Coordinates of C-alpha atoms in Angstrom, one line a residue:
X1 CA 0.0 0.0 0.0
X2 CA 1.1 3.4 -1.0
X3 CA 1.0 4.4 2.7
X4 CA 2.6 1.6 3.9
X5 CA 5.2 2.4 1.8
X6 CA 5.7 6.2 2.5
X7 CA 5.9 4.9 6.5
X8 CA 9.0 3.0 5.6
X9 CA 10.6 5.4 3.3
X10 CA 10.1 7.9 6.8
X11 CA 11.5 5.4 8.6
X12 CA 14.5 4.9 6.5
X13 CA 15.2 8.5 6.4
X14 CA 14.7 9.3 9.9
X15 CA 12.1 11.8 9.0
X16 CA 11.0 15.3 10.1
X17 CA 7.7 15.5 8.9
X18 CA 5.1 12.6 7.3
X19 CA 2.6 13.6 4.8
X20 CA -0.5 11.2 4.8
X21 CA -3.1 13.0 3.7
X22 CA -6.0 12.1 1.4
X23 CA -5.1 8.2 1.7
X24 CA -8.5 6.8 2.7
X25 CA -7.0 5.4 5.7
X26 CA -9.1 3.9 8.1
X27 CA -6.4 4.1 11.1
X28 CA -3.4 5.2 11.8
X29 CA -0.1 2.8 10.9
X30 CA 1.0 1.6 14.1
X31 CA 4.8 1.5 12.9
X32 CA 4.4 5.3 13.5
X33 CA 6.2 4.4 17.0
X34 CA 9.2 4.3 15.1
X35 CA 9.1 7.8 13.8
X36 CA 10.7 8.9 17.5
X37 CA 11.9 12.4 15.4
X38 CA 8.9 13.2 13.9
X39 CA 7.9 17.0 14.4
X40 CA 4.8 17.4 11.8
X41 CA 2.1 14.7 11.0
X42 CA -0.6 15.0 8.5
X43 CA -3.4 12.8 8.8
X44 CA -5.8 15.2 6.3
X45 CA -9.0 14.0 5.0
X46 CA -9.1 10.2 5.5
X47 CA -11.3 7.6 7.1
X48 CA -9.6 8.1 10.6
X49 CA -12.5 7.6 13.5
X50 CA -9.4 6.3 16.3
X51 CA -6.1 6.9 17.1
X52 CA -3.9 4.1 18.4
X53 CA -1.6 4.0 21.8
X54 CA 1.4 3.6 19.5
X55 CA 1.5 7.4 18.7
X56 CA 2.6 8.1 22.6
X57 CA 6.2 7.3 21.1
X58 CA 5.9 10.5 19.2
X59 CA 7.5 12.6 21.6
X60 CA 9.1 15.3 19.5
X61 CA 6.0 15.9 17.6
X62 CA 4.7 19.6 17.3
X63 CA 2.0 19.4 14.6
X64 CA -0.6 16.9 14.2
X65 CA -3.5 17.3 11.7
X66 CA -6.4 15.6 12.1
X67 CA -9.0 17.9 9.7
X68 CA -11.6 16.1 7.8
X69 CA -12.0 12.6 9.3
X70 CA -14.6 10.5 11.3
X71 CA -12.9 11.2 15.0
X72 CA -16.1 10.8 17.4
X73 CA -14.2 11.6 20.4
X74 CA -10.8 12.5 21.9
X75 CA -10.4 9.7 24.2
X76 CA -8.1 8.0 22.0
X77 CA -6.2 11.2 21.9
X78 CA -6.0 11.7 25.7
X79 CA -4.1 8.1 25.7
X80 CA -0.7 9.8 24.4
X81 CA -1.5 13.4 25.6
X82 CA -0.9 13.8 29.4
X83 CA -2.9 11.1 31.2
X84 CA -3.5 10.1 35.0
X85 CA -2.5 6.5 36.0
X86 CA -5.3 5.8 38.7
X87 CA -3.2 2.9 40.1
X88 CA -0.4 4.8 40.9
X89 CA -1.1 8.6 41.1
X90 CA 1.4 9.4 38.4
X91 CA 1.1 12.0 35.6
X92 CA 3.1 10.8 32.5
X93 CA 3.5 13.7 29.9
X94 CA 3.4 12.7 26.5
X95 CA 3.4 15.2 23.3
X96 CA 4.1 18.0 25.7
X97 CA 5.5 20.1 22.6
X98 CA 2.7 19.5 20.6
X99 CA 1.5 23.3 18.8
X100 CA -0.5 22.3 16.2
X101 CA -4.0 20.6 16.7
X102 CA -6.5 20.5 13.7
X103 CA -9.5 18.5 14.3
X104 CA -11.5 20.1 11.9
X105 CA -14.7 18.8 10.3
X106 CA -14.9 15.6 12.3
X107 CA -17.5 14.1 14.2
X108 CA -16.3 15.0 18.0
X109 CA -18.7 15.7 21.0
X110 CA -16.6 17.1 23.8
X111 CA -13.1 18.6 24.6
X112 CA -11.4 16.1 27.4
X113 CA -10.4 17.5 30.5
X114 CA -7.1 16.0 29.4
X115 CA -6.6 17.6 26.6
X116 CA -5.9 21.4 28.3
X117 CA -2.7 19.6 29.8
X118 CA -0.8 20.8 26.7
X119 CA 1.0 23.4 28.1
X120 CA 2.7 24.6 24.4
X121 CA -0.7 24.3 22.2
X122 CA -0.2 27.5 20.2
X123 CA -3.7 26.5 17.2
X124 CA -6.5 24.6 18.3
X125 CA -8.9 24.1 15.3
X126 CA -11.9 22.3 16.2
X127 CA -14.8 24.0 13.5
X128 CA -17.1 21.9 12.0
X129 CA -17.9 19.1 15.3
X130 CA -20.6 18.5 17.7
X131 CA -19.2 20.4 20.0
X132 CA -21.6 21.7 22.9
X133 CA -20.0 23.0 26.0
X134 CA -16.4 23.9 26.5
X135 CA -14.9 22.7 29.5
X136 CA -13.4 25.5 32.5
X137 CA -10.3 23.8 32.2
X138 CA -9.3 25.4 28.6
X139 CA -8.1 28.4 30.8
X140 CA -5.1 26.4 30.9
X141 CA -4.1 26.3 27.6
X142 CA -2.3 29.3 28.6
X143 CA 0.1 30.0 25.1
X144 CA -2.5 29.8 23.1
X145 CA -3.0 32.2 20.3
X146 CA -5.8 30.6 18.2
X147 CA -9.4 28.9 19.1
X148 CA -11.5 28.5 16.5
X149 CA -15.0 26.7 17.8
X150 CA -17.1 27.7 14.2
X151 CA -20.0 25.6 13.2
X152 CA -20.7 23.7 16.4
X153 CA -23.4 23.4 19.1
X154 CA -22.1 25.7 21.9
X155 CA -24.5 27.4 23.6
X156 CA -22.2 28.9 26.4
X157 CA -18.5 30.0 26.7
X158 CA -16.7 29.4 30.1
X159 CA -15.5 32.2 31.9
X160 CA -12.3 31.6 32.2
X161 CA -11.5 32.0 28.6
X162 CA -10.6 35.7 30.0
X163 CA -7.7 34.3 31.0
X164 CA -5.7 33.3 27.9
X165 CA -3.9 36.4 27.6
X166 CA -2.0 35.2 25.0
X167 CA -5.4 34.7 22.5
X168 CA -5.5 36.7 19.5
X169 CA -8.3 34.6 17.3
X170 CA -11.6 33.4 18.5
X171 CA -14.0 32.1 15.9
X172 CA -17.3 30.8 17.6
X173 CA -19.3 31.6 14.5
X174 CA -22.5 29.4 13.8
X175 CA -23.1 28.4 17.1
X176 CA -25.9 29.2 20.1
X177 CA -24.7 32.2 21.9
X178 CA -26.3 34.0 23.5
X179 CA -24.3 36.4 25.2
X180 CA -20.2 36.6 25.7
X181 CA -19.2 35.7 29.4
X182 CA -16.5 38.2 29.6
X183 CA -15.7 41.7 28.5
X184 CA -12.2 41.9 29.1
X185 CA -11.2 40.6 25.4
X186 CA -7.6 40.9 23.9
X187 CA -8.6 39.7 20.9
X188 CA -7.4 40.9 17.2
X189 CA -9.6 39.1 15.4
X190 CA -13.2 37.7 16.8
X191 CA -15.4 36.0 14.1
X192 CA -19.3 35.7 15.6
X193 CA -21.7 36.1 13.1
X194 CA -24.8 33.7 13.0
X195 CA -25.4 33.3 16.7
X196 CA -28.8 33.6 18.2
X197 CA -27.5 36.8 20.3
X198 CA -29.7 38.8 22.9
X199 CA -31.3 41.8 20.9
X200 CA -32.1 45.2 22.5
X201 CA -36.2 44.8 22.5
X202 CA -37.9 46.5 25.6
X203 CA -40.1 44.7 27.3
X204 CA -42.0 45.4 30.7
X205 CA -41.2 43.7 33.7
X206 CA -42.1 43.9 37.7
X207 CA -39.0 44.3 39.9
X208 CA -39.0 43.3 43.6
X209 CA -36.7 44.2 46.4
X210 CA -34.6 41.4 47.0
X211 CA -34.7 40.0 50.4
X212 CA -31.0 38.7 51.4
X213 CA -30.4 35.8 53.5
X214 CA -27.9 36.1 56.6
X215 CA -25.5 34.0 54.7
X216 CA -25.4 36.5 51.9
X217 CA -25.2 39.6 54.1
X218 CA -22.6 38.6 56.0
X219 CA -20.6 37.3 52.9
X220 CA -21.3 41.0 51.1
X221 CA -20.0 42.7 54.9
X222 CA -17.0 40.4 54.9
X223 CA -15.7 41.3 51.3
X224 CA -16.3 44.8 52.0
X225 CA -14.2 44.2 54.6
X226 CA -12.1 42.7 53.1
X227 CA -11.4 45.9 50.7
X228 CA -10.5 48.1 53.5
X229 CA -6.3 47.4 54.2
X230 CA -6.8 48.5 57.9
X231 CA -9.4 46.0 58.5
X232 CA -8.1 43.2 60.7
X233 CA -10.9 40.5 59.4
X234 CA -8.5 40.0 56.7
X235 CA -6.4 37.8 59.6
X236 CA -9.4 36.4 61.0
X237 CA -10.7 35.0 57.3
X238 CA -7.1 33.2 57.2
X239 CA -7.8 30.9 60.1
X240 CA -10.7 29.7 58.1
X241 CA -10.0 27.8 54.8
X242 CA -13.2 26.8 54.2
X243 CA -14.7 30.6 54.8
X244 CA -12.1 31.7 52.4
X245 CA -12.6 29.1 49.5
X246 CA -16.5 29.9 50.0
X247 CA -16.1 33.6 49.3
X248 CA -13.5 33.1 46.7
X249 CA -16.3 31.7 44.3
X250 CA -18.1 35.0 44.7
X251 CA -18.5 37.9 42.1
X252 CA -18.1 41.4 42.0
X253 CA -21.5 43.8 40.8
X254 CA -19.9 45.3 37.5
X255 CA -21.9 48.8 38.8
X256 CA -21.2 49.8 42.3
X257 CA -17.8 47.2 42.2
X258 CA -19.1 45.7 45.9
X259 CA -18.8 41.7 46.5
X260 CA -21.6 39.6 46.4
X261 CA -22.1 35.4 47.2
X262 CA -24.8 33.6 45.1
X263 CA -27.1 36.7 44.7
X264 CA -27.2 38.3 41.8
X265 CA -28.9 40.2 38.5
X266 CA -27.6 39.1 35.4
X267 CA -27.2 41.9 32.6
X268 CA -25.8 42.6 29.3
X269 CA -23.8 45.4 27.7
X270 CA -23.7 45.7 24.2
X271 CA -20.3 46.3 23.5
X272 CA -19.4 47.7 20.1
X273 CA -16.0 46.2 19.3
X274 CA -15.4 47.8 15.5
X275 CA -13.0 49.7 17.0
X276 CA -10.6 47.3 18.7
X277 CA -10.3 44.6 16.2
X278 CA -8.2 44.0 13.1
X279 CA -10.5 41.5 12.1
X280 CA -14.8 41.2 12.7
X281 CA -17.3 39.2 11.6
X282 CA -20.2 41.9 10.6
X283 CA -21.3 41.6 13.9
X284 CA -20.2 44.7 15.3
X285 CA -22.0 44.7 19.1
X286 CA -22.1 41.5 20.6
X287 CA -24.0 41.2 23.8
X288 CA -21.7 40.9 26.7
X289 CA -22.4 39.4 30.4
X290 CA -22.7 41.6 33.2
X291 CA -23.5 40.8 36.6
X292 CA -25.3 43.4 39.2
X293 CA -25.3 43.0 42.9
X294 CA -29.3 43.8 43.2
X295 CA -32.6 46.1 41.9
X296 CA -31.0 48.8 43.7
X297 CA -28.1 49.5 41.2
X298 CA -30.2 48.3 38.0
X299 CA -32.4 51.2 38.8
X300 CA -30.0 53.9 38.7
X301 CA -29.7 55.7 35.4
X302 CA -27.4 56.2 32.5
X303 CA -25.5 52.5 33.2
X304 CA -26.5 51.0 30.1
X305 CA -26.6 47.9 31.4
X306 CA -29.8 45.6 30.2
X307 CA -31.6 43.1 32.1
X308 CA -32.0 39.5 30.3
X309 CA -35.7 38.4 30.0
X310 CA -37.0 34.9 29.6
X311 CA -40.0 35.3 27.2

C-alpha cells in the first residue's frame, strides 16, 4: 500500500515530517512508533474515526492534523496526551511540545479534561464538530494564540477563557450564543456572526426588592471588609480555609464594584468592538455578560446595562 510504503521510506530517512493526507485510511499505521523524530504529521481528509496507543512514542511531535476525518471523540487522543494513571497517582506527559492541533470537520462531542494539559498548544482548530459545551479547564491552555469553535453546538462560553492572555483569534461563529461571558477581550480578530444573540427589545417587567439571607449579608459585609487594608478580618478570614474558599467563588456587581455570594442580577452590555479589532465578523456589538449585585443598582440611570428576559 502506498501508505505503507511512505511509513517506511520515513523510517528509512529518519524523517522530520510525514505527509498522509488524502489516503482513505481507516487508522493510523502503528509502525508510527518508530518515527521517534517526527515534528509534523498530517493525517488530512481520511477515514480516521481512532487513534492508536502507539503514537505516545511520538514525543518530538509539534504538529498533528487531524481535519476532515470520522474522529467521534478524543479519548483515543487523551491516551498519548498527558494522562492520569489511577493505580499509581502518576502524571506521565506525552506530546508535551505539541503546537498544532487540527480536528477540523470531524465528528467529536466534547473537549477532554485531558486535553488542556498541553502546556505549548499555540492552534487549536476544532470547526465543523458537535461540539456543545467547553470545558473550565481550557483556561489552561495558557500559550495559546488561536481557538476556532465555528460551526458547532455551543450554547455557552466558560468564563475563564478571560484568561488566555495570549489569544489573539476566536472564531465561535454558527453556534448558540447568546451572550459573551467576559468583556475583558484581547482579541485581534473575533469572528461571531450567525449566533442567536440577545437583541435590544424593551419589554416590561415587575422588579422586587430582594430580600437577602444572613448567609449572603454577611458574605457581602465580609468582602467589603475585606477591601479596607486597615481592617483586621483579613487575619481572622485566614484561620478559616473553608470561609475563604467559600467567598473566593463569589462575584463582583460590575456597577457599584461591591462583592456579592450567590445573589445576583444578570445583565448585558452591548459592546461595540469595530473599533478594537483587526479583524470582525459583521457583527459589530455583541451582547456581553454583566452581573449586578441587586434592583438597587439596575435602577440607577445612565449604566446601560440591560436586564435578560425569559419570554
Amino acid at each position: 500500500m502506498a501508505d505503507s510504503v511512505l511509513v517506511l521510506r520515513a523510517i528509512r530517512g529518519n524523517a522530520k515530517s510525514l505527509n498522509l493526507n488524502g489516503k482513505k485510511l481507516k487508522q493510523v499505521p502503528v509502525s508510527l512508533e518508530k518515527l521517534t523524530s517526527l515534528l509534523s504529521l498530517q493525517l488530512k481528509n481520511n477515514n480516521i474515526a481512532t487513534l492508536p496507543v502507539e503514537m505516545k512514542a511520538l514525543n518530538n511531535v509539534s504538529l498533528i492534523c487531524l481535519l476532515i476525518n470520522q474522529l467521534i471523540c478524543l479519548l483515543s487522543l487523551c491516551l498519548f496526551l498527558a494522562i492520569y494513571s489511577f493505580t499509581i497517582n502518576f502524571v506521565s506527559p506525552r506530546l508535551s511540545n505539541l503546537e498544532f492541533l487540527g480536528l477540523r470537520n470531524n465528528k467529536i462531542e466534547n473537549i477532554p479534561v485531558e486535553l488542556c494539559s498541553l502546556s505549548k498548544l499555540s492552534e487549536l482548530h476544532l470547526t465543523s464538530n458537535k461540539l456543545t459545551t467547553i470545558p473550565q479547564e481550557l483556561r489552561l491552555l495558557t500559550n495559546l494564540t488561536q481557538l476556532h469553535l465555528a460551526r458547532n453546538q455551543i450554547s455557552e462560553l466558560p468564563e475563564s477563557l478571560y484568561k488566555l492572555r495570549k489569544l489573539r483569534i476566536l472564531d465561535v461563529a454558527g453556534n448558540l450564543l447568546k451572550v459573551f461571558p467576559f468583556n475583558e477581550l484581547m482579541l485581534e480578530e473575533l469572528y461571531c456572526e450567525d449566533n442567536p444573540f440577545l437583541q435590544k427589545e424593551p419589554v416590561e417587567s415587575i422588579q422586587q426588592e430582594e430580600v437577602l439571607s444572613l448567609k449572603e449579608i454577611a458574605a457581602r459585609f465580609v468582602m467589603k471588609e475585606l477591601r479596607n487594608r486597615q481592617s483586621c478580618i483579613r487575619d481572622l478570614i485566614a484561620q478559616y480555609p473553608l470561609v475563604k474558599s467559600l467567598l473566593s467563588q463569589g462575584g463582583r456587581c460590575a456597577l457599584c464594584g461591591q462583592g456579592f455570594l450567590n445573589i445576583w442580577l444578570e445583565c448585558v452590555k452591548f459592546e461595540n468592538l469595530k473599533k478594537n479589532f483587526v479583524a470582525l465578523s459583521r457583527n459589530h456589538v455583541i451582547p456581553v455578560r454583566v452581573l449586578l449585585c441587586s434592583y438597587n443598582c439596575f435602577n440607577q440611570q445612565g449604566h446601560g446595562y440591560y436586564g435578560v428576559a425569559l419570554l
